Short mmCIF file of C-alpha atoms in Angstrom, two decimals:
data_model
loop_
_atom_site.label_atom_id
_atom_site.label_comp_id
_atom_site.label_asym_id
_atom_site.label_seq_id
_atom_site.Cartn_x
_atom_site.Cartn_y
_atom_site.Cartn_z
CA UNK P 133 95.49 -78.16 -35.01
CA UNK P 134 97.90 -75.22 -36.67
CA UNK P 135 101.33 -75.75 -37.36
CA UNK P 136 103.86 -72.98 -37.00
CA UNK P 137 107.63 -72.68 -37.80
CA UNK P 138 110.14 -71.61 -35.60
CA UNK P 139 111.48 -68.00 -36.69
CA UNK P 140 115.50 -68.33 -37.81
CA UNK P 141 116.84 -66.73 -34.61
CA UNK P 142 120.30 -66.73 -33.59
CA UNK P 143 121.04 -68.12 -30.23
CA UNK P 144 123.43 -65.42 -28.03
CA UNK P 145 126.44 -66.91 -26.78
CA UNK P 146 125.70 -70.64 -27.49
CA UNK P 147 129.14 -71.67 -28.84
CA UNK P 148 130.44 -71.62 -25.51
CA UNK P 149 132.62 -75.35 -24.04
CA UNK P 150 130.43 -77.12 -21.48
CA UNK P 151 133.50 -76.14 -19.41
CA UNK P 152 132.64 -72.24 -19.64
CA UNK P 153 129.18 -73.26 -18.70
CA UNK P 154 130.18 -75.64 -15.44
CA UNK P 155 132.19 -72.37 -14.43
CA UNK P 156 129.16 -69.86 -15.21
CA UNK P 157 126.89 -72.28 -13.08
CA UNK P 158 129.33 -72.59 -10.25
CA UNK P 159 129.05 -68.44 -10.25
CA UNK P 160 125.22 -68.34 -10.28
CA UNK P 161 125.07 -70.75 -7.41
CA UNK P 162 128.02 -69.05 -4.80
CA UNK P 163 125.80 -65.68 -5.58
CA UNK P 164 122.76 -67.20 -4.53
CA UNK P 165 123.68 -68.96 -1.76
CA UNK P 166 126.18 -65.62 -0.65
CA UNK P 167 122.38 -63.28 -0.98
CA UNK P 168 120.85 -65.86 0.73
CA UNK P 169 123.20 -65.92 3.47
CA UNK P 170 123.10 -62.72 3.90
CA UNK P 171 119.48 -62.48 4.23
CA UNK P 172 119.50 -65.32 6.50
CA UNK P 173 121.63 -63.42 8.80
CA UNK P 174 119.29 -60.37 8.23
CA UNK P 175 116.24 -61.69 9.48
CA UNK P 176 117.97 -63.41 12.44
CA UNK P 177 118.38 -59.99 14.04
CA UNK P 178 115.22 -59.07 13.88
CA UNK P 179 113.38 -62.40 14.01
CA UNK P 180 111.25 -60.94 17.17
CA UNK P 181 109.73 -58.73 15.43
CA UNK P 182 108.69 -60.98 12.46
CA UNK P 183 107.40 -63.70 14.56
CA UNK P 184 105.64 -61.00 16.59
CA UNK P 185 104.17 -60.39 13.37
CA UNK P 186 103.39 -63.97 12.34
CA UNK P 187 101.25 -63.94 15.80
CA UNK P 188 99.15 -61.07 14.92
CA UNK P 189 95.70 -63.92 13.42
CA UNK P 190 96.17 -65.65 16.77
CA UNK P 191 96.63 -63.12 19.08
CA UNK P 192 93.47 -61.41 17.50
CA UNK P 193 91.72 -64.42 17.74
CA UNK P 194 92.88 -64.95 21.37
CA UNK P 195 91.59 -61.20 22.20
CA UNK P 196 87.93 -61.84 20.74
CA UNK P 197 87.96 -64.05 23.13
CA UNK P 198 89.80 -62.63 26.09
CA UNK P 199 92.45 -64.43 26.84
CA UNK P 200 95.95 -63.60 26.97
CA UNK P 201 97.70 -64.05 23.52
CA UNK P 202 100.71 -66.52 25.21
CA UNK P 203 102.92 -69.06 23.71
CA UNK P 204 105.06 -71.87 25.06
CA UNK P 205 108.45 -72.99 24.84
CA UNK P 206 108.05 -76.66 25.18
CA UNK P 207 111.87 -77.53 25.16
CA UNK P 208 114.54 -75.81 26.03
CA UNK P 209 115.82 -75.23 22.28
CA UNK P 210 112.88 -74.30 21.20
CA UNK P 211 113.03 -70.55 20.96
CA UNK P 212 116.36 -71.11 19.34
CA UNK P 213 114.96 -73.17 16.62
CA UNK P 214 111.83 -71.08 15.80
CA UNK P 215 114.48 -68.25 15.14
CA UNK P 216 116.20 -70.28 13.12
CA UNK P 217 113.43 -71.30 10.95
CA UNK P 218 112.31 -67.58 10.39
CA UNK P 219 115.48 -67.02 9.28
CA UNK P 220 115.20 -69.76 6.97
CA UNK P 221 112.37 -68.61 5.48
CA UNK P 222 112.63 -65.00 5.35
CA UNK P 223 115.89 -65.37 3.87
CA UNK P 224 115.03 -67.53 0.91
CA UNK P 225 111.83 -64.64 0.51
CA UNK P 226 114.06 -61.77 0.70
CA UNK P 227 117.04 -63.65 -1.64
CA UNK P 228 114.81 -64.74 -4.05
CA UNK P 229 114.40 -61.85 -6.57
CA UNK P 230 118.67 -62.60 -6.71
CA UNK P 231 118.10 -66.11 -6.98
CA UNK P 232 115.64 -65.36 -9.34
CA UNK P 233 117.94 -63.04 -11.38
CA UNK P 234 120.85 -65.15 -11.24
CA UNK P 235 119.10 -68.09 -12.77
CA UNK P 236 117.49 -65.86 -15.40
CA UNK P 237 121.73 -64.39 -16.24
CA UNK P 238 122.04 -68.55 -16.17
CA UNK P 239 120.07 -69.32 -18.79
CA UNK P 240 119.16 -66.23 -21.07
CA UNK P 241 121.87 -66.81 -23.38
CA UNK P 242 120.89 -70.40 -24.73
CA UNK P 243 117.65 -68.89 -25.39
CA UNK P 244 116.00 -67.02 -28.42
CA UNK P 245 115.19 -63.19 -28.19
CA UNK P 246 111.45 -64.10 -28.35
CA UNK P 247 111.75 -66.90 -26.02
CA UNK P 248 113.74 -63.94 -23.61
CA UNK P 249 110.30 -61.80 -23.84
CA UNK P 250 108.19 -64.48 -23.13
CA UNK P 251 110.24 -65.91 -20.28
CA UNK P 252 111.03 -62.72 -18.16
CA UNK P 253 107.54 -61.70 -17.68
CA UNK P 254 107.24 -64.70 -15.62
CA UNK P 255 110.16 -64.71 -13.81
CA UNK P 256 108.69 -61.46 -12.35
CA UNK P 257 104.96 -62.54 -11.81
CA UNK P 258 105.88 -66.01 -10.07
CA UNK P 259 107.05 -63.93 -6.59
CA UNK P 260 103.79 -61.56 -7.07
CA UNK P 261 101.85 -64.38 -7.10
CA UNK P 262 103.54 -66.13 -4.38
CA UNK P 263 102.96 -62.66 -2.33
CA UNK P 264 99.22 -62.59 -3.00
CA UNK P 265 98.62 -66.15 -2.12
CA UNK P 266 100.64 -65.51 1.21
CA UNK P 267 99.12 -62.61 1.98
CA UNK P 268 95.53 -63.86 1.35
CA UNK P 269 96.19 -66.71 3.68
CA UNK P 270 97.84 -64.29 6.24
CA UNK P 271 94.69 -61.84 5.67
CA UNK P 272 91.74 -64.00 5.22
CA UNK P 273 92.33 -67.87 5.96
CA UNK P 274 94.35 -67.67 9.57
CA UNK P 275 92.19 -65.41 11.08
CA UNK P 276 89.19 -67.95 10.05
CA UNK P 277 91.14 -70.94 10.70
CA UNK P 278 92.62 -69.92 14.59
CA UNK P 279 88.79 -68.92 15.24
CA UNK P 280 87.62 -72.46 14.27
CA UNK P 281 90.90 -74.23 16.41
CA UNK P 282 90.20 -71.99 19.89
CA UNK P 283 86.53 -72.77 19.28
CA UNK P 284 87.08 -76.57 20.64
CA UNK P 285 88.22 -74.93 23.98
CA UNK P 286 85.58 -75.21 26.80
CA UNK P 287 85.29 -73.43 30.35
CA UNK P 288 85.22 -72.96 33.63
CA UNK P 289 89.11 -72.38 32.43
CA UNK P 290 88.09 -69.88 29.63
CA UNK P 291 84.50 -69.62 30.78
CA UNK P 292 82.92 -65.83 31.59
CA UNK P 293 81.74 -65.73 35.40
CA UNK P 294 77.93 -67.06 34.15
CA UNK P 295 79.80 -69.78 32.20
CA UNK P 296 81.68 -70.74 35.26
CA UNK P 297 78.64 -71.96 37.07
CA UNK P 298 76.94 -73.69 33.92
CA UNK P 299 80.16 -75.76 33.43
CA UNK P 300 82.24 -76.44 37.23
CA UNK P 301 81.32 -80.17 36.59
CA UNK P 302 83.61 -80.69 33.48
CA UNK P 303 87.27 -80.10 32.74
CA UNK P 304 88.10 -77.04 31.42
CA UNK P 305 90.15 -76.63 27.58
CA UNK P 306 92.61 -73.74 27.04
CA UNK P 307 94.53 -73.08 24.40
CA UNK P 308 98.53 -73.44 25.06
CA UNK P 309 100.32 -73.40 21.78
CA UNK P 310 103.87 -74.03 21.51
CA UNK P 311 105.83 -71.33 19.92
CA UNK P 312 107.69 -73.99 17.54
CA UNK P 313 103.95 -75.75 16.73
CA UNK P 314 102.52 -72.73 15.98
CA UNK P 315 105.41 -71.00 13.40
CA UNK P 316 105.55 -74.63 11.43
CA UNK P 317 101.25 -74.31 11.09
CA UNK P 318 101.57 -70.55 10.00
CA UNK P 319 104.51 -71.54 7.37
CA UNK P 320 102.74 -74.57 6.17
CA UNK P 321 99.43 -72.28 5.58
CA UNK P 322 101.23 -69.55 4.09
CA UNK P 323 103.23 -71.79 2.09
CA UNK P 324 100.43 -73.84 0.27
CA UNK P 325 98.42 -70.71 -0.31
CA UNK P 326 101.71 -68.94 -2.15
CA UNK P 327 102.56 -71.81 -3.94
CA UNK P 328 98.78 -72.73 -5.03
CA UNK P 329 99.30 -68.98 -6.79
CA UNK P 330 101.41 -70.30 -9.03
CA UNK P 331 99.11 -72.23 -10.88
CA UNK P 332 98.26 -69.83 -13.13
CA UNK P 333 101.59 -69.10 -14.01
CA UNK P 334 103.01 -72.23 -14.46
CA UNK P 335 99.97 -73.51 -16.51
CA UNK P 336 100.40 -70.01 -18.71
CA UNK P 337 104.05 -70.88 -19.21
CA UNK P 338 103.46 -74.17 -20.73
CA UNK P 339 100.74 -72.63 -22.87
CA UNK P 340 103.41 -69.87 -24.59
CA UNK P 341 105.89 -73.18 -24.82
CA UNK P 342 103.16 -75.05 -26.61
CA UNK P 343 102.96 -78.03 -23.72
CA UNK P 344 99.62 -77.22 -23.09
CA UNK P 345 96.43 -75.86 -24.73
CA UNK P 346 93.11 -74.19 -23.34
CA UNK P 347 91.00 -77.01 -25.15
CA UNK P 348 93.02 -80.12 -23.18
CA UNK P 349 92.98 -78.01 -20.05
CA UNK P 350 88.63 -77.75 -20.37
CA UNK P 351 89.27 -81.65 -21.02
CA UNK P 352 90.62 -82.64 -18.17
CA UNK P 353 88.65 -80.48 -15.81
CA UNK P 354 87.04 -83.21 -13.75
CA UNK P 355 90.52 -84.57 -12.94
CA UNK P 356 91.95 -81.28 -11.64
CA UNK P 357 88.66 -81.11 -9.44
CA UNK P 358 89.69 -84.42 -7.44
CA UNK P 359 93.54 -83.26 -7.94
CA UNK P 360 93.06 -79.79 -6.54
CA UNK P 361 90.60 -81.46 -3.40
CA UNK P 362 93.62 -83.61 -2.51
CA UNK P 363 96.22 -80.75 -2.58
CA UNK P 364 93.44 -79.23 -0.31
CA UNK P 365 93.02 -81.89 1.59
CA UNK P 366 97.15 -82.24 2.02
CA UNK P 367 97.97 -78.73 2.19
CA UNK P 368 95.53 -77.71 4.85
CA UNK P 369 95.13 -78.58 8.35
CA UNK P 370 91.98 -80.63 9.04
CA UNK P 371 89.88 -77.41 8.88
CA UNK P 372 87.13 -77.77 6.47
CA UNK P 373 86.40 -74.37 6.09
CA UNK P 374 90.42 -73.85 5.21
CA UNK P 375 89.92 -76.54 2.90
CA UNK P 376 87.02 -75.46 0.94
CA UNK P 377 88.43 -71.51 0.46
CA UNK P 378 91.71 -73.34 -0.54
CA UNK P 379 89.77 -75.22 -2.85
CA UNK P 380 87.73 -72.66 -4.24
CA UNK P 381 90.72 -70.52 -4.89
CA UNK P 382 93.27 -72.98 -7.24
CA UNK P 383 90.22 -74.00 -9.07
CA UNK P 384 89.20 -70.52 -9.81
CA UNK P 385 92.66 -69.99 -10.56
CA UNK P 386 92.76 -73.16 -12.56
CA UNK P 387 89.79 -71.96 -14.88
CA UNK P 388 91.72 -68.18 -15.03
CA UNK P 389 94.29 -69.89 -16.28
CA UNK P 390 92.73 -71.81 -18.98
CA UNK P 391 91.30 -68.19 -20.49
CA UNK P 392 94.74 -66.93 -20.11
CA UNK P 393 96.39 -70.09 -22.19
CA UNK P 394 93.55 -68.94 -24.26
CA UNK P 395 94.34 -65.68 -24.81
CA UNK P 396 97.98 -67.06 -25.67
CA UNK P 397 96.73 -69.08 -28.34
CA UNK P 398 94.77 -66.35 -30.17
CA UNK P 399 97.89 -64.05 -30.10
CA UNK P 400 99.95 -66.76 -31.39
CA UNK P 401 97.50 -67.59 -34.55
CA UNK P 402 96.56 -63.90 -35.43
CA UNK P 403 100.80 -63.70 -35.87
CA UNK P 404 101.09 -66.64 -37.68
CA UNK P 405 98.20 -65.61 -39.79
CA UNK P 406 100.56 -62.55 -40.44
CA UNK P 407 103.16 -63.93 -41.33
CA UNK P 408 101.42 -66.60 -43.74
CA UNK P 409 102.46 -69.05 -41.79
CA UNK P 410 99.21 -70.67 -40.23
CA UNK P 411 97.45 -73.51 -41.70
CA UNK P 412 94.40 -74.90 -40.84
CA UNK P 413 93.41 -78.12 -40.02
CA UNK P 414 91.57 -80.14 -42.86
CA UNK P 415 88.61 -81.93 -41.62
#
């Protein structure tokens, strides 16, 4: 194990009274929640469309099928709600880059200039990541998943003609999804997929802070195996299929991330080495 000194950097604007930094927090926080507002409001105008747009993976699934893509309002506030959770959500993911920016004005000047070029790079690639894994689940893991739920339906109610006669004798099973039931199951897919992105961020920001290293990571590798099977298992519906691509995913982001933390550590010894200040371990 190397040991490394901490360059003699002067920390921007650290002399200020906790008072000054209660005030600059209170600031950060009415600007967030004032862009979040905002784009709360925002995507309540148009929530149709976005919802219409949510309903694309069943609607396609419906149609392979024919059968009418239809949804239910089960209660009476129903509709209602389901706006107000899509303006919820697309709110927060349309305020976020602010948010984002406002925490980064928060904190950048208790830290070093390094520690400023390290940090910002991920500030920018945590919402990219959260993209991908949403969009991935919206591309690839709904359409599979909505095909495997309809596929417990039986005729004569969504039986062909030929199928009608083969089956009169039992009860018919057709899909009628409620409208609220079906935004919360989207959300909660799209949600563990984004945040199952992050993984490779968060593990590669502990790496440049020194919390973690490629060599524990490898280590501990059986242990994220049963960890990352019970986020699948939690995250996901009880859809094996939707469980195993989950699965397959973090993990392969799990091991990405150990060559990245890699690749950190490398960098950081070759600069050490260059500035005479790595030592190696004596066995």
């Amino acid at each position: 194990m190397a040991t490394n000194t901490q360059p003699d950097d002067e920390i921007e604007d650290s002399s200020a009274p906790l008072i000054e930094h209660l005030a600059e927090l209170r600031t950060r926080i009415i600007w967030s929640l004032l862009a979040f507002v905002a784009m709360m409001v925002l995507c309540y105008t148009v929530w149709q469309p976005i919802y219409n747009f949510l309903t694309q993976p069943i609607c396609a699934a419906l149609d392979a099928r024919g059968q009418d893509c239809q949804l239910q309002i089960i209660k009476l506030q129903e509709g209602f709600f389901t706006a107000i959770n899509i303006s919820f959500f697309g709110g927060f993911a349309l305020a976020f880059p602010i948010i984002g920016y406002q925490m980064w004005r928060f904190v950048a000047p208790g830290l070093y200039r390094n520690e400023k070029g390290a940090f910002l790079p991920f500030l920018i690639a945590s919402p990219v990541m959260f993209a991908i894994g949403a969009c991935f689940a919206y591309y690839v893991i709904l359409p599979m998943a909505y095909d495997f739920f309809l596929g417990f339906q039986q005729g004569p109610v969504v039986a062909t003609p030929d199928e009608v006669t083969e089956t009169r004798d039992v009860a018919g099973i057709s899909f009628q999804g409620s409208m609220q039931e079906y935004l919360n199951l989207t959300i909660k897919f799209l949600l563990a997929f984004g945040l199952s992105f992050q993984l490779p961020v968060l593990l590669t920001l502990m790496g440049k802070a020194g919390l973690v290293s490629a060599e524990g990571l490898g280590s501990v590798r059986k242990y994220a195996v049963v960890a990352i099977l019970g986020l699948a298992a939690v995250a996901t519906p009880p859809d094996v299929i939707s469980q195993v691509i989950l699965f397959v995913v973090v993990y392969g982001l799990y091991e990405v991330s150990i060559q990245l933390v890699r690749r950190i550590e490398r960098k950081r010894e070759a600069d050490l080495k260059a500035q005479g200040l790595w030592v190696e371990d004596e066995e």
